[in-house]
XYZ file of N, CA and C in Angstrom:
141
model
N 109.133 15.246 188.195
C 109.294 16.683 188.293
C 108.955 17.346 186.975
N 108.345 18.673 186.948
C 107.924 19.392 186.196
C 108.770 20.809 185.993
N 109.884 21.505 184.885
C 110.286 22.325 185.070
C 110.910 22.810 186.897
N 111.850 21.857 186.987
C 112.171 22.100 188.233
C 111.268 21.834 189.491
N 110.113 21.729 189.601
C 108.808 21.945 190.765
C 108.724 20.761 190.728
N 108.275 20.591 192.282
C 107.872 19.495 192.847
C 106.543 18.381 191.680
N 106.134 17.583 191.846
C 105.034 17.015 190.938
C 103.922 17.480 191.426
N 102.835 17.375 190.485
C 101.614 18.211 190.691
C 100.889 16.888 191.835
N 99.786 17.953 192.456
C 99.066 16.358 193.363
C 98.122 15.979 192.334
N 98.061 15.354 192.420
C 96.753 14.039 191.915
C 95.582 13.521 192.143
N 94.264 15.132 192.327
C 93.812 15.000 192.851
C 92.535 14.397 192.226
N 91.413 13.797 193.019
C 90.278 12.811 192.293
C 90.061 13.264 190.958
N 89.357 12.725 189.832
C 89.249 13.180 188.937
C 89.979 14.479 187.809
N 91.127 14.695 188.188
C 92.141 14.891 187.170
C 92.636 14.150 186.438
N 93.276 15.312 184.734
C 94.323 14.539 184.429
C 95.453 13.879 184.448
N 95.649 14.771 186.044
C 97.077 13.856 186.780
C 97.255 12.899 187.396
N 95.877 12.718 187.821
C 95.513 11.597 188.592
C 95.537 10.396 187.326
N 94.276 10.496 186.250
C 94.635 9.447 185.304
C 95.789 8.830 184.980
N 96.694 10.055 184.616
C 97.913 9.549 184.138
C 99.117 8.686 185.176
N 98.745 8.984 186.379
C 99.512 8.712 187.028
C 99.165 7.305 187.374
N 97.532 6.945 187.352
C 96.966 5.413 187.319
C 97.267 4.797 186.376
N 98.016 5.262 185.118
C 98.314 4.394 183.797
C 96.964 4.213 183.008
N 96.867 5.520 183.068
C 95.493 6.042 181.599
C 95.690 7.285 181.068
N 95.225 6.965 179.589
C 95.597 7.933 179.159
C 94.428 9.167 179.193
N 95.236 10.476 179.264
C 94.415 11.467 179.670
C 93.792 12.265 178.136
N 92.910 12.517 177.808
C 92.885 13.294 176.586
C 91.702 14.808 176.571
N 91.743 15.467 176.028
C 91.438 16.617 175.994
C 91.026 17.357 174.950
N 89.344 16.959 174.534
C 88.961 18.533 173.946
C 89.263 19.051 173.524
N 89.767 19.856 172.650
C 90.141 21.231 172.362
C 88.965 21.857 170.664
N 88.729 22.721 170.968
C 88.116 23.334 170.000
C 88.368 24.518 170.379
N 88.737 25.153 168.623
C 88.939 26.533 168.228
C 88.413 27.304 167.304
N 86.944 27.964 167.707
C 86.672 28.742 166.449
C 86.681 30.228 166.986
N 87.317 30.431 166.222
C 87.067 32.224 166.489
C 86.396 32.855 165.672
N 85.288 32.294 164.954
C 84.161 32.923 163.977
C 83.356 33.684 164.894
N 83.130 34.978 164.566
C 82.620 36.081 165.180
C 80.867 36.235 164.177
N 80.175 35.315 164.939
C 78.883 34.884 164.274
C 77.913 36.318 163.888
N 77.975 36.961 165.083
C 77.000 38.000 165.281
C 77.740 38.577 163.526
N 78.510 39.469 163.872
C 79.523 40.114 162.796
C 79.288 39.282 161.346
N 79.155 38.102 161.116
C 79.590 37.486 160.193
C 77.621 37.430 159.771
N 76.625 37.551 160.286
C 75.448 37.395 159.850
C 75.107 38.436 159.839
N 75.429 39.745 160.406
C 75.662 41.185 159.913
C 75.671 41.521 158.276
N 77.004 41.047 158.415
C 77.334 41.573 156.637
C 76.960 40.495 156.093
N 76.651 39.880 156.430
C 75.754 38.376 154.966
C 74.071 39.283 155.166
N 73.991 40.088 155.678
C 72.217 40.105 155.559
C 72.803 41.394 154.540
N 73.721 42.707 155.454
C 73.765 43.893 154.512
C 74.650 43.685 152.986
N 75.446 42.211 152.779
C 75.336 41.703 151.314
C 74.303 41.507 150.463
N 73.462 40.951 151.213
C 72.524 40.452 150.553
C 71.322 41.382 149.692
């Protein structure tokens, strides 16, 4: 159980499914919040 709720289903190719086969699930994550446009803006009107 999850916060009170029933368990999630497990459906093909999820991470619930992995985990629930006894694998571990892992996940990606990337964070850039560099605002490129903006940021090659003022590097040209620096320049």
């Amino acid at each position: 159980m999850r916060f009170g709720q029933e368990p999630a289903e497990g459906r093909a190719g999820t991470d619930v499914e992995a985990v629930r086969n006894g694998f571990v699930s892992i996940t990606p994550l990337h964070l850039d919040l560099t605002a490129y446009e903006v940021r090659d803006r003022l590097a040209k009107a620096l320049a």
